[in-house]
Short mmCIF file of C-alpha atoms and ligand atoms in Angstrom, two decimals:
data_model
loop_
_atom_site.label_atom_id
_atom_site.label_comp_id
_atom_site.label_asym_id
_atom_site.label_seq_id
_atom_site.Cartn_x
_atom_site.Cartn_y
_atom_site.Cartn_z
CA MET A 79 1.09 -21.08 -27.23
CA THR A 80 1.89 -17.54 -26.19
CA SER A 81 0.25 -16.29 -23.00
CA ILE A 82 0.10 -12.70 -21.88
CA TRP A 83 0.72 -12.01 -18.22
CA TRP A 84 -0.95 -8.70 -17.43
CA ILE A 85 1.05 -7.20 -14.56
CA ARG A 86 -0.71 -5.04 -12.00
CA ASP A 87 0.21 -4.95 -8.30
CA ASP A 88 2.12 -8.24 -8.53
CA LEU A 89 5.63 -7.27 -9.58
CA ARG A 90 7.30 -10.56 -8.75
CA LEU A 91 8.27 -13.94 -10.17
CA HIS A 92 7.92 -15.98 -6.94
CA ASP A 93 4.49 -17.17 -5.81
CA ASN A 94 2.75 -15.49 -8.70
CA PRO A 95 -0.29 -17.58 -9.64
CA ALA A 96 -1.01 -15.73 -12.90
CA LEU A 97 2.59 -15.93 -14.09
CA ARG A 98 2.81 -19.56 -13.04
CA ALA A 99 -0.31 -20.38 -15.06
CA ALA A 100 1.00 -18.44 -18.07
CA ALA A 101 4.38 -20.18 -17.89
CA SER A 102 2.76 -23.61 -17.69
CA GLU A 103 0.95 -22.91 -20.99
CA GLY A 104 4.19 -22.21 -22.91
CA GLU A 105 5.76 -18.90 -23.84
CA VAL A 106 5.14 -15.74 -21.87
CA VAL A 107 4.96 -12.08 -22.79
CA ALA A 108 4.47 -9.65 -19.89
CA VAL A 109 2.64 -6.35 -20.21
CA HIS A 110 2.12 -3.40 -17.90
CA ILE A 111 -0.43 -0.73 -18.77
CA ASP A 112 -0.44 2.80 -17.42
CA GLU A 113 -4.21 3.00 -17.09
CA GLU A 114 -6.61 5.81 -16.49
CA ILE A 115 -9.79 4.48 -14.96
CA SER A 116 -12.69 6.67 -14.06
CA GLY A 117 -13.27 6.59 -10.29
CA VAL A 118 -9.64 5.65 -9.62
CA ARG A 119 -7.16 8.36 -8.72
CA PRO A 120 -3.72 8.43 -10.30
CA LEU A 121 -0.80 7.21 -8.20
CA GLY A 122 0.82 9.71 -5.87
CA GLY A 123 4.36 10.99 -6.43
CA ALA A 124 6.19 8.61 -4.08
CA ALA A 125 4.31 5.57 -5.41
CA ARG A 126 5.14 6.58 -9.00
CA TRP A 127 8.81 6.77 -8.06
CA TRP A 128 8.55 3.29 -6.59
CA LEU A 129 6.70 1.80 -9.54
CA HIS A 130 9.24 3.15 -12.02
CA HIS A 131 12.08 1.37 -10.24
CA SER A 132 10.09 -1.75 -9.52
CA LEU A 133 9.13 -2.19 -13.17
CA SER A 134 12.70 -1.62 -14.19
CA ALA A 135 13.87 -4.34 -11.76
CA LEU A 136 11.18 -6.75 -12.91
CA ALA A 137 12.04 -6.20 -16.57
CA GLY A 138 15.63 -7.19 -15.75
CA ASP A 139 14.49 -10.36 -13.98
CA LEU A 140 12.25 -11.30 -16.91
CA ARG A 141 14.93 -10.50 -19.47
CA ALA A 142 17.12 -13.19 -17.92
CA HIS A 143 14.45 -15.68 -19.08
CA GLY A 144 14.00 -14.07 -22.50
CA VAL A 145 10.57 -12.74 -21.50
CA PRO A 146 9.87 -9.25 -22.85
CA LEU A 147 8.04 -6.74 -20.65
CA ILE A 148 5.95 -4.46 -22.84
CA LEU A 149 4.93 -1.06 -21.49
CA LEU A 150 1.68 0.37 -22.79
CA SER A 151 -0.62 3.14 -21.72
CA GLY A 152 -4.31 3.78 -22.21
CA ASP A 153 -7.43 1.68 -21.95
CA PRO A 154 -6.75 -2.01 -21.24
CA GLU A 155 -10.01 -2.95 -22.89
CA GLN A 156 -8.48 -1.77 -26.15
CA ARG A 157 -4.79 -2.36 -25.60
CA ILE A 158 -5.00 -5.98 -24.46
CA PRO A 159 -7.18 -7.30 -27.31
CA ALA A 160 -4.90 -5.50 -29.79
CA LEU A 161 -1.87 -7.16 -28.23
CA VAL A 162 -3.58 -10.56 -28.29
CA GLU A 163 -4.15 -10.09 -31.99
CA GLU A 164 -0.61 -8.93 -32.68
CA LEU A 165 1.01 -11.81 -30.79
CA GLN A 166 -1.63 -14.36 -31.72
CA ALA A 167 -1.80 -15.07 -27.99
CA GLY A 168 -4.06 -17.80 -26.65
CA ALA A 169 -4.42 -16.61 -23.08
CA VAL A 170 -4.40 -13.48 -20.93
CA LEU A 171 -3.85 -14.11 -17.24
CA TRP A 172 -3.74 -11.77 -14.29
CA ASN A 173 -3.97 -11.62 -10.49
CA ARG A 174 -7.12 -10.08 -9.08
CA ARG A 175 -7.59 -6.56 -7.78
CA TYR A 176 -10.36 -5.50 -5.43
CA HIS A 177 -11.43 -1.90 -6.00
CA ALA A 178 -14.83 -1.87 -7.74
CA PRO A 179 -13.93 0.39 -10.71
CA LYS A 180 -10.87 -1.77 -11.49
CA ARG A 181 -12.85 -4.97 -11.07
CA ALA A 182 -15.37 -3.66 -13.57
CA VAL A 183 -12.61 -3.16 -16.17
CA ASP A 184 -11.30 -6.68 -15.55
CA ALA A 185 -14.75 -8.27 -15.74
CA ARG A 186 -15.57 -6.59 -19.07
CA LEU A 187 -12.21 -7.52 -20.53
CA LYS A 188 -12.55 -11.11 -19.39
CA GLU A 189 -15.93 -11.37 -21.06
CA SER A 190 -14.79 -9.84 -24.33
CA LEU A 191 -11.69 -12.06 -24.55
CA ARG A 192 -13.66 -15.18 -23.80
CA ALA A 193 -16.16 -14.23 -26.48
CA LYS A 194 -13.22 -14.48 -28.90
CA ASP A 195 -12.15 -17.85 -27.49
CA VAL A 196 -9.12 -16.42 -25.78
CA ARG A 197 -8.51 -17.90 -22.35
CA ALA A 198 -8.92 -15.13 -19.78
CA GLU A 199 -8.49 -15.99 -16.14
CA SER A 200 -7.76 -14.28 -12.85
CA PHE A 201 -5.98 -15.59 -9.74
CA ASP A 202 -5.49 -14.92 -6.04
CA GLY A 203 -2.17 -13.19 -5.59
CA TYR A 204 -2.80 -10.15 -3.41
CA LEU A 205 -4.83 -11.22 -0.39
CA LEU A 206 -4.73 -14.19 1.96
CA HIS A 207 -8.50 -14.61 1.79
CA GLU A 208 -10.72 -13.57 -1.09
CA PRO A 209 -13.25 -11.01 0.22
CA TRP A 210 -16.28 -13.13 -0.70
CA THR A 211 -14.98 -16.04 1.39
CA ILE A 212 -15.08 -14.22 4.75
CA ALA A 213 -18.64 -13.39 5.71
CA THR A 214 -20.80 -13.17 8.83
CA GLN A 215 -23.45 -15.77 9.54
CA ASP A 216 -26.03 -13.80 7.62
CA GLY A 217 -23.69 -13.55 4.66
CA GLY A 218 -22.69 -9.88 5.08
CA PRO A 219 -19.21 -8.43 5.53
CA TYR A 220 -17.58 -7.97 8.91
CA ARG A 221 -17.38 -4.38 10.09
CA VAL A 222 -15.31 -4.96 13.20
CA TYR A 223 -11.72 -6.19 13.16
CA SER A 224 -11.70 -8.78 16.00
CA PRO A 225 -14.52 -11.02 14.71
CA PHE A 226 -13.13 -10.54 11.19
CA ALA A 227 -9.69 -11.73 12.30
CA ARG A 228 -11.27 -14.67 14.14
CA ALA A 229 -13.19 -15.61 11.00
CA CYS A 230 -9.97 -15.49 8.96
CA ARG A 231 -8.23 -17.73 11.44
CA ASP A 232 -11.18 -20.17 11.36
CA ALA A 233 -11.28 -20.16 7.55
CA PRO A 234 -9.17 -22.55 5.46
CA PRO A 235 -5.58 -21.35 6.00
CA PRO A 236 -3.86 -19.25 3.34
CA ARG A 237 -2.57 -21.48 0.57
CA ALA A 238 1.12 -22.36 0.59
CA PRO A 239 3.29 -20.16 -1.67
CA TYR A 240 4.16 -21.56 -5.10
CA GLY A 241 7.76 -20.47 -5.47
CA LEU A 242 9.14 -19.75 -8.96
CA PRO A 243 7.44 -21.07 -12.11
CA ASP A 244 8.92 -24.46 -13.10
CA GLN A 245 9.96 -23.05 -16.43
CA LEU A 246 9.77 -19.57 -17.83
CA THR A 247 10.48 -18.72 -21.45
CA GLY A 248 9.76 -15.93 -23.88
CA PRO A 249 8.29 -16.32 -27.36
CA GLU A 250 11.57 -17.44 -28.93
CA LYS A 251 10.14 -18.33 -32.33
CA GLN A 252 8.33 -15.03 -32.72
CA LEU A 253 11.43 -13.18 -31.63
CA ARG A 254 13.57 -15.09 -34.14
CA ALA A 255 11.02 -14.63 -36.89
CA GLY A 256 11.73 -10.93 -36.84
CA GLY A 257 9.34 -9.71 -34.15
CA HIS A 258 11.37 -6.55 -34.22
CA GLU A 259 9.14 -4.57 -31.96
CA LEU A 260 8.79 -7.36 -29.51
CA ARG A 261 12.52 -7.91 -29.42
CA SER A 262 13.19 -4.27 -28.71
CA TRP A 263 11.41 -4.65 -25.36
CA LEU A 264 14.20 -6.98 -24.31
CA HIS A 265 16.71 -4.13 -24.48
CA ASP A 266 17.07 -2.34 -21.19
CA ASP A 267 17.70 1.03 -22.84
CA VAL A 268 14.40 0.80 -24.75
CA LEU A 269 12.58 -0.10 -21.58
CA GLU A 270 14.23 2.66 -19.58
CA GLN A 271 13.40 5.16 -22.29
CA GLU A 272 9.74 4.14 -22.28
CA LEU A 273 9.62 4.19 -18.49
CA SER A 274 11.13 7.65 -18.46
CA ARG A 275 8.49 8.78 -20.93
CA ARG A 276 5.93 8.02 -18.22
CA GLY A 277 7.45 10.92 -16.30
CA TRP A 278 7.30 9.24 -12.91
CA LEU A 279 10.69 10.34 -11.62
CA PRO A 280 10.93 13.77 -10.01
CA THR A 281 13.34 16.11 -11.76
CA ALA A 282 12.84 19.71 -10.78
CA PRO A 283 13.26 19.44 -7.88
CA ASP A 284 14.51 15.89 -7.37
CA TRP A 285 12.97 15.15 -3.98
CA ALA A 286 13.73 11.42 -4.11
CA GLY A 287 17.24 11.39 -2.57
CA GLY A 288 15.97 10.13 0.80
CA LEU A 289 13.85 7.47 -0.91
CA ARG A 290 16.81 6.16 -2.90
CA GLU A 291 18.83 5.94 0.28
CA ARG A 292 16.15 4.07 2.23
CA TRP A 293 14.64 1.65 -0.29
CA THR A 294 15.39 -0.95 -2.93
CA PRO A 295 12.18 -1.28 -4.96
CA GLY A 296 11.71 -4.63 -6.67
CA GLU A 297 11.53 -8.30 -5.82
CA THR A 298 15.18 -8.63 -4.82
CA GLY A 299 14.80 -5.82 -2.29
CA ALA A 300 11.61 -7.41 -0.96
CA ARG A 301 13.22 -10.81 -0.57
CA GLU A 302 16.28 -9.38 1.13
CA ARG A 303 14.05 -7.68 3.66
CA SER A 304 11.96 -10.78 4.22
CA GLU A 305 15.11 -12.78 4.92
CA GLN A 306 15.48 -10.71 8.08
CA LEU A 307 11.98 -11.62 9.21
CA GLY A 308 13.04 -14.37 11.64
CA GLU A 309 15.38 -12.06 13.50
CA LEU A 310 12.91 -9.19 13.51
CA LEU A 311 9.91 -11.13 14.73
CA THR A 312 11.73 -12.33 17.84
CA GLY A 313 11.65 -8.79 19.20
CA TYR A 314 8.62 -7.55 17.23
CA ALA A 315 6.10 -7.73 20.10
CA GLN A 316 8.19 -5.27 22.19
CA ASP A 317 9.90 -3.24 19.51
CA ARG A 318 7.12 -2.66 17.01
CA GLU A 319 5.83 0.37 18.89
CA ARG A 320 9.22 2.09 19.12
CA PRO A 321 9.68 4.48 16.20
CA GLY A 322 13.32 5.06 17.14
CA MET A 323 14.17 1.41 16.48
CA ALA A 324 13.98 -0.59 13.26
CA GLY A 325 11.45 -2.80 15.05
CA THR A 326 8.96 -3.42 12.22
CA THR A 327 9.53 -5.15 8.92
CA SER A 328 9.27 -2.18 6.50
CA LEU A 329 7.68 -4.61 4.07
CA SER A 330 4.67 -2.36 3.39
CA PRO A 331 5.73 -0.88 0.03
CA HIS A 332 6.90 -4.30 -1.16
CA LEU A 333 3.52 -5.80 -0.23
CA ARG A 334 1.76 -2.79 -1.74
CA PHE A 335 3.30 -3.46 -5.16
CA GLY A 336 3.15 -7.22 -4.82
CA GLU A 337 6.93 -7.69 -4.87
CA ILE A 338 6.37 -10.36 -2.26
CA SER A 339 3.11 -12.17 -1.60
CA PRO A 340 1.26 -12.09 1.73
CA HIS A 341 1.06 -15.89 1.48
CA GLU A 342 4.80 -16.16 1.45
CA ILE A 343 5.21 -13.81 4.42
CA TRP A 344 2.42 -15.52 6.35
CA HIS A 345 4.01 -18.94 5.93
CA LEU A 346 7.48 -17.61 6.59
CA SER A 347 6.28 -16.24 9.93
CA LEU A 348 4.81 -19.66 10.80
CA GLU A 349 8.08 -21.37 9.94
CA GLU A 350 10.13 -18.89 11.90
CA GLY A 351 8.47 -19.68 15.22
CA ARG A 352 5.39 -19.26 17.33
CA GLY A 353 6.30 -16.46 19.71
CA ALA A 354 4.22 -13.41 20.61
CA GLY A 355 6.00 -11.39 17.90
CA HIS A 356 5.07 -13.86 15.18
CA GLU A 357 1.46 -13.90 16.31
CA SER A 358 1.30 -10.13 16.51
CA PHE A 359 2.85 -9.79 13.04
CA ARG A 360 0.17 -12.05 11.56
CA SER A 361 -2.48 -9.89 13.26
CA GLU A 362 -1.00 -6.91 11.40
CA LEU A 363 -1.25 -8.79 8.12
CA LEU A 364 -4.91 -9.35 8.97
CA TRP A 365 -5.36 -5.58 9.45
CA ARG A 366 -4.14 -5.21 5.88
CA GLU A 367 -6.60 -7.88 4.87
CA PHE A 368 -9.43 -6.16 6.76
CA ALA A 369 -8.75 -2.82 5.06
CA TRP A 370 -8.94 -4.49 1.62
CA HIS A 371 -12.11 -6.36 2.46
CA ARG A 372 -13.69 -3.10 3.61
CA LEU A 373 -12.67 -1.41 0.34
CA PHE A 374 -14.16 -4.31 -1.61
CA HIS A 375 -17.52 -3.55 -0.01
CA LEU A 376 -17.07 0.24 0.20
CA PRO A 377 -15.58 1.51 -3.07
CA ASP A 378 -15.89 5.15 -1.96
CA LEU A 379 -13.75 4.64 1.13
CA ALA A 380 -11.36 7.46 0.17
CA THR A 381 -14.05 10.06 -0.39
CA ARG A 382 -17.05 9.27 1.76
CA ASN A 383 -17.46 8.96 5.53
CA VAL A 384 -18.38 5.39 6.33
CA ARG A 385 -20.54 6.73 9.15
CA SER A 386 -22.69 9.23 7.35
CA ARG A 387 -23.58 11.16 10.49
CA PHE A 388 -20.09 12.69 10.10
CA ASP A 389 -21.24 14.35 6.89
CA THR A 390 -22.35 17.31 9.00
CA PHE A 391 -19.30 17.38 11.30
CA ALA A 392 -17.82 20.84 11.94
CA TRP A 393 -14.38 20.39 10.34
CA ARG A 394 -12.29 23.56 10.39
CA GLU A 395 -10.71 25.17 7.36
CA ASP A 396 -7.18 26.40 7.93
CA ASP A 397 -4.68 26.25 5.06
CA ALA A 398 -1.80 27.58 7.14
CA ALA A 399 -2.28 24.86 9.77
CA LEU A 400 -2.48 22.21 7.05
CA ARG A 401 0.77 23.43 5.52
CA ALA A 402 2.51 23.49 8.90
CA TRP A 403 1.39 19.89 9.49
CA GLN A 404 2.55 18.80 6.02
CA GLN A 405 5.93 20.43 6.46
CA GLY A 406 6.56 19.22 10.02
CA ARG A 407 6.38 22.69 11.53
CA THR A 408 3.59 22.35 14.08
CA GLY A 409 5.88 22.88 17.06
CA ILE A 410 4.78 19.50 18.46
CA ASP A 411 7.93 17.37 18.41
CA LEU A 412 6.57 13.89 17.68
CA VAL A 413 4.20 15.18 15.00
CA ASP A 414 6.96 17.16 13.30
CA ALA A 415 9.34 14.21 13.49
CA GLY A 416 6.79 11.94 11.79
CA MET A 417 5.92 14.38 9.04
CA ARG A 418 9.61 14.99 8.29
CA GLU A 419 10.32 11.26 8.23
CA LEU A 420 7.49 10.90 5.72
CA TRP A 421 8.79 13.67 3.47
CA GLU A 422 12.36 12.44 3.60
CA THR A 423 11.84 8.68 3.24
CA GLY A 424 8.31 8.16 1.87
CA TRP A 425 7.38 6.13 4.97
CA MET A 426 6.39 6.71 8.58
CA HIS A 427 6.27 4.41 11.56
CA ASN A 428 2.74 3.16 12.34
CA ARG A 429 2.65 4.55 15.88
CA VAL A 430 3.56 7.98 14.56
CA ARG A 431 1.03 7.72 11.70
CA LEU A 432 -1.62 7.27 14.39
CA VAL A 433 -0.36 10.31 16.28
CA VAL A 434 -0.08 12.67 13.29
CA ALA A 435 -3.50 11.57 11.99
CA SER A 436 -5.11 12.12 15.39
CA PHE A 437 -3.42 15.51 15.65
CA LEU A 438 -4.69 16.62 12.23
CA THR A 439 -8.27 15.41 12.64
CA LYS A 440 -8.77 16.09 16.35
CA ASN A 441 -6.40 18.80 17.61
CA LEU A 442 -6.48 20.76 14.35
CA ARG A 443 -9.94 19.43 13.45
CA LEU A 444 -9.11 19.39 9.74
CA HIS A 445 -10.91 16.92 7.47
CA TRP A 446 -9.35 13.45 7.38
CA ARG A 447 -9.44 13.59 3.58
CA LEU A 448 -6.78 16.32 3.60
CA GLY A 449 -4.46 14.07 5.55
CA GLU A 450 -5.32 11.05 3.46
CA GLU A 451 -4.52 12.96 0.27
CA TRP A 452 -1.15 14.12 1.61
CA PHE A 453 -0.27 10.55 2.60
CA TRP A 454 -1.46 9.37 -0.81
CA ASP A 455 1.06 11.63 -2.49
CA THR A 456 3.99 11.09 -0.15
CA LEU A 457 3.87 7.48 1.09
CA VAL A 458 5.64 4.78 -0.92
CA ASP A 459 3.14 2.27 0.48
CA ALA A 460 -0.01 4.35 -0.17
CA ASP A 461 -2.79 2.11 -1.39
CA ASP A 462 -6.51 2.32 -2.15
CA ALA A 463 -7.52 0.42 0.99
CA SER A 464 -5.10 0.80 3.92
CA ASN A 465 -4.68 4.54 3.58
CA PRO A 466 -8.33 5.67 3.60
CA PHE A 467 -9.31 2.85 5.96
CA ASN A 468 -6.77 3.89 8.59
CA TRP A 469 -7.55 7.57 8.21
CA GLN A 470 -11.24 6.94 8.75
CA TRP A 471 -10.38 4.66 11.66
CA VAL A 472 -8.38 7.36 13.43
CA ALA A 473 -10.83 10.16 12.61
CA GLY A 474 -13.70 8.13 14.02
CA THR A 475 -15.66 8.27 10.76
CA GLY A 476 -15.05 4.63 9.80
CA ASP A 477 -16.64 1.50 11.09
CA ASP A 478 -14.71 -0.15 13.88
CA ALA A 479 -13.23 3.32 14.37
CA ALA A 480 -11.14 4.52 17.27
CA PRO A 481 -13.61 5.83 19.85
CA TYR A 482 -14.17 9.57 19.97
CA PHE A 483 -12.30 9.97 23.26
CA ARG A 484 -9.10 8.59 21.78
CA VAL A 485 -7.32 11.84 21.09
CA PHE A 486 -3.69 10.86 21.24
CA ASN A 487 -1.63 13.22 23.32
CA PRO A 488 1.61 13.50 21.28
CA GLU A 489 3.68 14.42 24.33
CA ARG A 490 2.50 11.41 26.29
CA GLN A 491 2.92 9.20 23.23
CA GLN A 492 6.48 10.44 22.91
CA ALA A 493 7.22 9.78 26.59
CA ARG A 494 5.86 6.26 26.21
CA PHE A 495 7.20 5.18 22.83
CA ASP A 496 10.28 7.35 22.36
CA PRO A 497 11.36 7.74 25.99
CA GLU A 498 14.99 8.49 25.16
CA GLY A 499 13.94 10.92 22.44
CA GLU A 500 15.98 9.05 19.84
CA TYR A 501 13.35 9.31 17.12
CA VAL A 502 12.50 12.94 17.72
CA ARG A 503 16.17 13.95 17.81
CA ARG A 504 16.78 12.19 14.49
CA TRP A 505 14.10 14.15 12.66
CA VAL A 506 13.87 17.35 14.69
CA PRO A 507 17.50 17.98 15.58
CA GLU A 508 16.75 21.48 16.80
CA THR A 509 15.25 19.92 19.98
CA GLU A 510 18.89 19.38 21.00
CA ASP A 511 20.12 22.84 20.16
CA GLU A 512 19.18 25.37 22.78
CA SER A 513 20.12 28.30 20.59
CA ALA A 514 17.92 27.09 17.70
CA GLU A 515 14.70 28.91 17.05
CA ARG A 516 11.75 26.63 17.66
CA GLU A 517 8.24 26.79 16.27
CA ALA A 518 5.70 27.76 18.89
CA PRO A 519 3.07 24.99 19.19
CA LEU A 520 0.35 25.51 16.62
CA VAL A 521 -2.37 24.68 19.14
CA ASP A 522 -2.74 24.13 22.83
CA LEU A 523 -3.08 20.36 23.16
CA LYS A 524 -5.50 20.41 26.09
CA ALA A 525 -7.81 23.14 24.78
CA SER A 526 -7.93 21.64 21.27
CA ARG A 527 -8.74 18.22 22.72
CA ARG A 528 -11.61 19.78 24.67
CA ASP A 529 -12.90 21.48 21.52
CA ALA A 530 -12.72 18.24 19.57
CA LEU A 531 -14.68 16.38 22.21
CA ALA A 532 -17.28 19.15 22.21
CA ALA A 533 -17.61 18.92 18.41
CA TYR A 534 -18.04 15.14 18.66
CA ALA A 535 -20.60 15.63 21.44
CA ALA A 536 -22.56 17.97 19.16
CA LEU A 537 -22.86 15.07 16.72
CA GLY A 538 -24.13 12.86 19.49
CA GLU A 539 -20.86 10.91 19.50
CA ALA A 540 -19.67 11.79 22.97
P1 LIG B 780 4.83 -4.13 10.07
O1 LIG B 780 4.55 -3.77 11.49
O2 LIG B 780 6.04 -4.89 9.80
O3 LIG B 780 3.53 -4.91 9.58
C1 LIG B 780 3.57 -5.87 8.52
C2 LIG B 780 2.56 -5.52 7.45
O4 LIG B 780 1.23 -5.54 7.97
C3 LIG B 780 2.75 -4.14 6.87
O5 LIG B 780 3.78 -4.13 5.92
C4 LIG B 780 1.37 -3.86 6.29
O6 LIG B 780 1.22 -4.47 5.03
C5 LIG B 780 0.45 -4.58 7.27
N1 LIG B 780 -0.11 -3.62 8.25
C6 LIG B 780 0.38 -3.32 9.46
N2 LIG B 780 -0.45 -2.46 10.09
C7 LIG B 780 -1.47 -2.19 9.24
C8 LIG B 780 -2.63 -1.39 9.31
N3 LIG B 780 -2.93 -0.65 10.39
N4 LIG B 780 -3.43 -1.34 8.24
C9 LIG B 780 -3.17 -2.07 7.12
N5 LIG B 780 -2.08 -2.86 7.01
C10 LIG B 780 -1.25 -2.93 8.05
N6 LIG B 780 -0.30 0.86 5.41
C11 LIG B 780 -0.13 0.66 4.10
O7 LIG B 780 0.37 -0.41 3.70
N7 LIG B 780 -0.49 1.61 3.18
C12 LIG B 780 -1.04 2.80 3.57
O8 LIG B 780 -1.38 3.62 2.70
C13 LIG B 780 -1.21 3.04 4.95
N8 LIG B 780 -1.72 4.23 5.39
C14 LIG B 780 -1.89 4.42 6.74
C15 LIG B 780 -2.45 5.63 7.19
C16 LIG B 780 -2.64 5.86 8.54
C17 LIG B 780 -3.28 7.16 9.02
C18 LIG B 780 -2.27 4.88 9.48
C19 LIG B 780 -2.48 5.11 10.95
C20 LIG B 780 -1.72 3.68 9.05
C21 LIG B 780 -1.52 3.44 7.69
N9 LIG B 780 -0.98 2.22 7.21
C22 LIG B 780 -0.82 2.02 5.87
C23 LIG B 780 -0.74 1.09 8.13
C24 LIG B 780 0.66 0.98 8.76
O9 LIG B 780 1.04 2.20 9.32
C25 LIG B 780 1.72 0.50 7.78
O10 LIG B 780 1.27 -0.64 7.09
C26 LIG B 780 3.00 0.14 8.53
O11 LIG B 780 3.50 1.25 9.23
C27 LIG B 780 4.02 -0.37 7.56
O12 LIG B 780 5.24 -0.63 8.19
P2 LIG B 780 5.83 -2.09 8.27
O13 LIG B 780 5.78 -2.74 6.94
O14 LIG B 780 7.13 -2.01 8.95
O15 LIG B 780 4.75 -2.79 9.23
#
């Protein structure tokens, strides 16, 4: 029997429950659909760059097993049934996703396939705990991280990773019987041509040079990085807050696109040891989990304040300040360093993300959505949950948000976390050059902090 593996954010062969189930049924054909779903925004530029390369890598890995990867675009509710018909497939299998508008598509498709006696099933490949399995005593979702994390740790532990499918083969007979179109998907030039048609790579200008230098999208890149986990976690507890060091795992884009599973990373960290770094790393994985569980219950996380009293907050409007922030020209060294790192590499250290987000929403008092949208377009790890969740957390508009009085002082943060100035020098080299012209600070840090606190007080938050 031929089974279709519908690829979404699970671009890997290892520990892939949907692929494993498809492979155990017989022959596999993989499909990726460039979807447009109402209520779901299109991928940002950096994420599109990533996905292009990740799909290309995955197609190569599948080709080695004779499994074609078909690229389609449009409405999955039409494209998948048509493909089932064409291939005479008996099953369509996929790993779950958790944003309500996408879940609605999947649920309708599942129903319509089953009505035609096609096996349609979904699996747990993206999160350690399914959102409906972690609930408070009265059955509702957790809104605060600490009790949520405790509940996860008290819940049945994340399942062990599955490894590679025992056997993986393509539809040999169909290919031999002249499935010309199907066979063409096994040629890398056909695939590359189709991928290019999606227009996901920047051309004029090509801004992706720094991304190419920093990252290897795809499962091989993810596994190479995870092999360094043991070494990294030994120093993680101390080094994770130092943006000048490579003290964190940089696994976020790989996890974002499912090139490695959280189950595999979780278990790897348990095998590697039980130090403070390992424990703290697993707490970070639970922050990821928390963000996704919140999105599951709050589909409008990217557009609506979780705490609605912020709907009347006095955000400022200032396009010039927004542009200066985006371009790393605020005159505040740590903020500028972070924003330039983001532009150049598609990633920013977590400590610096906190600082630049606090600066935008509190010192500049610009709406968190403006920052979230910029991150959406420029981060290689931007996702539907972690990005809006963290922005709302920093801005104070989310539940379990940073308290109003937490206005990070970028200068103090720099003294604490980049004491030798290594990070700032790397991204803002003019700090070293006395003859270089420097931006004057966009705002006075003390006065703008006072204004922010006053605006929060006016809401009854202070
Ligand atoms: P590590 O320290 O090695 O952590 C391991 C993994 O834990 C990460 O890869 C990530 O998957 C997860 N993780 C760690 N911290 C968080 C967190 N606070 N929230 C959710 N997951 C976390 N992370 C994203 O993956 N996508 C985003 O779009 C995103 N947007 C953010 C926006 C803001 C304003 C802030 C403050 C944080 C954001 N983060 C986001 C969280 C965090 O900054 C990144 O996950 C982290 O910097 C990735 O680096 P790493 O893989 O080396 O992390």
